[in-house]
Short mmCIF file of C-alpha atoms and ligand atoms in Angstrom, two decimals:
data_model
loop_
_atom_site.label_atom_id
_atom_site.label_comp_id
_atom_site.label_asym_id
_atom_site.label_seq_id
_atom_site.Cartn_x
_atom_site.Cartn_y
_atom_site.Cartn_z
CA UNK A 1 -142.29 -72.92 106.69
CA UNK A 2 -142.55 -72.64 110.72
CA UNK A 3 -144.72 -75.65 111.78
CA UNK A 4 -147.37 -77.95 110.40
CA UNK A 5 -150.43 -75.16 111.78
CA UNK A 6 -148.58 -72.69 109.12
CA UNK A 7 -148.97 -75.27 106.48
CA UNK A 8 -152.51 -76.28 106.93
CA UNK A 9 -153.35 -72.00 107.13
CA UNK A 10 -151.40 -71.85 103.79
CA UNK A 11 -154.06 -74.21 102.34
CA UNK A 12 -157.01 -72.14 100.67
CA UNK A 13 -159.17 -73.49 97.51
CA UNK A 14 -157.03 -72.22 94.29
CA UNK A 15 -159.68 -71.35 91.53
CA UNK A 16 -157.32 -69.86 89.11
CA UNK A 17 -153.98 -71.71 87.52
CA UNK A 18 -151.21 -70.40 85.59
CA UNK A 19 -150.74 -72.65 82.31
CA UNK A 20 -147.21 -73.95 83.46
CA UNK A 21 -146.74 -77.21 83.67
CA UNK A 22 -145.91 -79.07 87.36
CA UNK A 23 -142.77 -80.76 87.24
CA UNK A 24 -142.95 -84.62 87.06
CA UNK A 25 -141.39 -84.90 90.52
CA UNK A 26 -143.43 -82.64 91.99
CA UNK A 27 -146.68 -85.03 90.89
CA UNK A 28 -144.92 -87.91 92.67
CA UNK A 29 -144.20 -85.83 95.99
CA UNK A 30 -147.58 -85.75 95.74
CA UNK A 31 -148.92 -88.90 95.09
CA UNK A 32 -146.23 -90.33 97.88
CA UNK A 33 -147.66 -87.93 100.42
CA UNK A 34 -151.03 -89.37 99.48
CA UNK A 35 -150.15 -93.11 99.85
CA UNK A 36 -148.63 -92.73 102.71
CA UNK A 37 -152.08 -92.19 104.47
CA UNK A 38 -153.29 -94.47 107.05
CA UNK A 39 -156.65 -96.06 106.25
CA UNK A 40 -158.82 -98.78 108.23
CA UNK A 41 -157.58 -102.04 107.96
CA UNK A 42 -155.07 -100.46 105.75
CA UNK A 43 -157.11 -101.89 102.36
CA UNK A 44 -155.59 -98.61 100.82
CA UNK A 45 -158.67 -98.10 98.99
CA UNK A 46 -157.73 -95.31 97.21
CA UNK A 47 -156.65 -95.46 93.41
CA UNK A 48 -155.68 -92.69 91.06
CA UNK A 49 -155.62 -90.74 87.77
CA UNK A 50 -153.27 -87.91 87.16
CA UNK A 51 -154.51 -86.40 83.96
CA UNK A 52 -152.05 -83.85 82.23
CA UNK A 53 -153.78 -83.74 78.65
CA UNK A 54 -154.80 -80.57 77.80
CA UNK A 55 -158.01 -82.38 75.57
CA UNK A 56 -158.65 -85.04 78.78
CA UNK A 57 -158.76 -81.86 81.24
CA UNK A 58 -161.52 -79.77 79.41
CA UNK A 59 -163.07 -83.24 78.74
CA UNK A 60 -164.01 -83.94 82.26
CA UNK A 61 -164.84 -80.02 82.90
CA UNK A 62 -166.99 -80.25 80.31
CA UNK A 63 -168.59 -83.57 80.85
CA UNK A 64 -167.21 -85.00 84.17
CA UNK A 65 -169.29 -81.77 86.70
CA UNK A 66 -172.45 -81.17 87.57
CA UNK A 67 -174.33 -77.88 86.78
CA UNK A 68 -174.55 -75.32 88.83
CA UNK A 69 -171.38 -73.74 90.08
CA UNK A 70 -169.41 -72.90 86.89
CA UNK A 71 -166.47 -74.91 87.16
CA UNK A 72 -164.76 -74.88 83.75
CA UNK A 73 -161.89 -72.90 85.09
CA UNK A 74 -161.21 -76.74 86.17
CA UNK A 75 -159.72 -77.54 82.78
CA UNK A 76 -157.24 -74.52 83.47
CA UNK A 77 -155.26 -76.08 85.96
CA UNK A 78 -152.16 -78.31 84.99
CA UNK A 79 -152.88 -81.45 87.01
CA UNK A 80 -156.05 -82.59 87.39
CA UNK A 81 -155.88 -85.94 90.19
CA UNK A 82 -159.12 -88.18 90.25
CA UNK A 83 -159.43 -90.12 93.11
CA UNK A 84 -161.27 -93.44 93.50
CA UNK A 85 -162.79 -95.83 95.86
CA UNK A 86 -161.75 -100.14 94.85
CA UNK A 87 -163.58 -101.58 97.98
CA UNK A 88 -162.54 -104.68 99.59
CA UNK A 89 -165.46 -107.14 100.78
CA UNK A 90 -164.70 -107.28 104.44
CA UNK A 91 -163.64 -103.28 104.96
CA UNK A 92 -165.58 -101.89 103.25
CA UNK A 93 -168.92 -104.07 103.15
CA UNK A 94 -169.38 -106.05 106.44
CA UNK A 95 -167.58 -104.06 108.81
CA UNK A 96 -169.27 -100.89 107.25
CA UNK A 97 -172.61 -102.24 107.20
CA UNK A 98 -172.27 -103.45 110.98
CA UNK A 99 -170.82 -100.50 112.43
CA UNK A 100 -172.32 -97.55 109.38
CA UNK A 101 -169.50 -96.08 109.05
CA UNK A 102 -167.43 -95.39 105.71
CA UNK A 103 -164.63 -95.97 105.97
CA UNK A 104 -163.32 -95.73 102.41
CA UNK A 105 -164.25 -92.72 102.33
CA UNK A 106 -162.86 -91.68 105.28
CA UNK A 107 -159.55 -93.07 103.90
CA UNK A 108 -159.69 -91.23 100.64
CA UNK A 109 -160.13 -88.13 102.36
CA UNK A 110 -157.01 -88.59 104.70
CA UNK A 111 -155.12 -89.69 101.36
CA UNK A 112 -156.38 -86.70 98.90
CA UNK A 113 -156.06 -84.21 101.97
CA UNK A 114 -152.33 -85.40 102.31
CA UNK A 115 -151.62 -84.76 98.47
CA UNK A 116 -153.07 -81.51 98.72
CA UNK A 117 -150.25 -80.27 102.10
CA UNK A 118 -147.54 -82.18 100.28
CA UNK A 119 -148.79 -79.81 97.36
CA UNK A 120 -149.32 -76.56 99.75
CA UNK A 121 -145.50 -77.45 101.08
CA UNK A 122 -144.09 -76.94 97.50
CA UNK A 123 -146.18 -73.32 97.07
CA UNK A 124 -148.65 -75.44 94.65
CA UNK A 125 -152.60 -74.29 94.52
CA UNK A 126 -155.15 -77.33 94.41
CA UNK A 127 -159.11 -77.56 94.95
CA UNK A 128 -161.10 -80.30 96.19
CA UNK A 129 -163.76 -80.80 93.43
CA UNK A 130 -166.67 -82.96 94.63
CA UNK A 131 -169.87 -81.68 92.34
CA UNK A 132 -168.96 -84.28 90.28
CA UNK A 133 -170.70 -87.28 87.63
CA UNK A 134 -168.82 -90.25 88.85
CA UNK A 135 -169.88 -92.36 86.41
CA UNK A 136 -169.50 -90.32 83.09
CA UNK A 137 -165.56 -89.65 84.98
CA UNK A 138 -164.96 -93.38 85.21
CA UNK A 139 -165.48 -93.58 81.47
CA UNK A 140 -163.03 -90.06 80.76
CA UNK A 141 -160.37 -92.06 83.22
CA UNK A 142 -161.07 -95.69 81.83
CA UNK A 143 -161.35 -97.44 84.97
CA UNK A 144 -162.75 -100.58 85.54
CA UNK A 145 -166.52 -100.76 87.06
CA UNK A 146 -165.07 -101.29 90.80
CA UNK A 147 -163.36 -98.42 90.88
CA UNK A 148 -165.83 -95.44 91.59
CA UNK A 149 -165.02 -91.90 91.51
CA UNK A 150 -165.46 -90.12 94.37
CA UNK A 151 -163.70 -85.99 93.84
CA UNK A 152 -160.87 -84.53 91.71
CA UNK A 153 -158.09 -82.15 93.12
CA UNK A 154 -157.04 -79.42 90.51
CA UNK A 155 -153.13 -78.68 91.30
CA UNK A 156 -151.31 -75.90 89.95
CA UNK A 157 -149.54 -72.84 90.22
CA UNK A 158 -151.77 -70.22 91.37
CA UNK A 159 -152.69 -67.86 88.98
CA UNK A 160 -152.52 -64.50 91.67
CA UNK A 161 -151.89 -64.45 95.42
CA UNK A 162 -154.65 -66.28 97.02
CA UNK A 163 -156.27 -64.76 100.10
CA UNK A 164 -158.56 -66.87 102.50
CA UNK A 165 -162.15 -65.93 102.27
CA UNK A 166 -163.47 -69.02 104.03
CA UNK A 167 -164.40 -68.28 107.83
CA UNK A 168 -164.32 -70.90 110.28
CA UNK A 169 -167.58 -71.90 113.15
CA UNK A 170 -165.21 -71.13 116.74
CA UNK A 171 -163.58 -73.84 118.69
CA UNK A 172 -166.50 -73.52 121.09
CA UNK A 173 -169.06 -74.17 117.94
CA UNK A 174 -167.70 -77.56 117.33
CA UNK A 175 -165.56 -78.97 120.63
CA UNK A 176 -167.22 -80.21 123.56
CA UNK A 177 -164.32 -80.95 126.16
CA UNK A 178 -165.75 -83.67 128.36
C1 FMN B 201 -165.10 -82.79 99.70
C2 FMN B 201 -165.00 -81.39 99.13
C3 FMN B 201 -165.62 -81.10 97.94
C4 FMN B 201 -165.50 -79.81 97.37
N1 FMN B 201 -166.05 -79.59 96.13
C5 FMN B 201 -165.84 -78.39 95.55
C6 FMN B 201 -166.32 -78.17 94.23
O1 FMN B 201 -166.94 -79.03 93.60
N2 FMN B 201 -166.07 -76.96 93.65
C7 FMN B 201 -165.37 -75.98 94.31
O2 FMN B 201 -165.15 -74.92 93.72
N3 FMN B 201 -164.90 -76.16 95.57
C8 FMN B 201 -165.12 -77.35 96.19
N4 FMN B 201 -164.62 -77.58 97.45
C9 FMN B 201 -163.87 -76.51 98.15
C10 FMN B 201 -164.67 -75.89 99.29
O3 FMN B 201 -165.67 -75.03 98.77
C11 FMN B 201 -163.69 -75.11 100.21
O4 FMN B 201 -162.76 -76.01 100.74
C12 FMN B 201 -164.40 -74.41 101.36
O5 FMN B 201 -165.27 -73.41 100.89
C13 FMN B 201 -163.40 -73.75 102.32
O6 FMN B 201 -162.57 -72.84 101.63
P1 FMN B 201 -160.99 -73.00 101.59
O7 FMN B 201 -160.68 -74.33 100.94
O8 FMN B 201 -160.48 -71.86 100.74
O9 FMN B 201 -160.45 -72.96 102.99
C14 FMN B 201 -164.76 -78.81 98.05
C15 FMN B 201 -164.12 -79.12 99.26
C16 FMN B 201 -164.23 -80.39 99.78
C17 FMN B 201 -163.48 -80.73 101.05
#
């Protein structure tokens, strides 16, 4: 690994997982990485369910996505991570309703996007998965009613090389220097 730009081009969407398990270390690399994130106020919103269980997996690809984009290969993967939102009053209430902007949300995707590098780093594949029921996943995960879903990251070894097929808009789509 050269530098952090090598890293984040390493990244690509993983839709296809060898069976092998991830090493328990590995998983808490992982979950370190992602609570290490910054987040406003630092209310660390985020909260967490690393699912393992082969029965719990296909459970929540069977139950826990909407229809639509065929997702059961979701079960396939080795580590399925659900990430939640607890809000706090102040955060993530008043300050969001005066200024409109979420920041939980904002925070969960710093912390899941950290979890999936510190995954990348260690030659791991992982998805973002956000075509999902929250509520029928908070009952799969058992959480309490103020923690809400909000995406799952599959993580795994990747079942073949993985190629980027994404594009990108150009710098000059989406940069105005001023
Ligand atoms: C918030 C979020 C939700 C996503 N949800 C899904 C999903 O439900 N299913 C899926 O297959 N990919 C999902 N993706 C992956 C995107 O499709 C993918 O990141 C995008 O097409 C770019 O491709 P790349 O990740 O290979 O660079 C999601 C990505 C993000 C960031």
């Amino acid at each position: 690994m050269k530098s952090f730009l090598e890293l984040v081009n390493r990244r690509i969407s993983c839709r296809a997982y060898k069976p092998d398990p991830i090493p328990k270390e590995m998983i808490e690399n992982i979950l370190e990485a992602a609570r290490l994130a910054p987040s406003a106020c630092n209310r660390q919103p985020w909260r967490f369910s690393v699912i393992t269980e082969s029965n719990k997996r296909k459970t929540l690809a069977e139950k826990g996505i909407l229809p639509g984009l065929g997702m059961q290969w979701i079960a396939e993967a080795p580590v399925i991570l659900v990430l939640g939102i607890k809000k706090s009053f102040i955060t993530h209430s008043v300050a969001t309703t005066i200024s409109g902007v979420d920041y939980p949300l904002l925070d969960i995707g710093i912390a899941g996007e950290h979890a999936i590098l510190q995954a990348t780093e260690m030659g791991l594949g992982t998805c973002w998965i956000g075509w999902i029921k929250p509520g029928t996943i908070r009952r799969i995960v058992d959480w309490p009613a103020d923690i809400t879903p909000q995406a799952m990251i599959t993580i795994g070894w990747p079942a073949a090389p993985m190629e980027r097929i994404s594009s990108r808009l150009s710098k000059d789509e989406i940069v105005k220097w001023q």
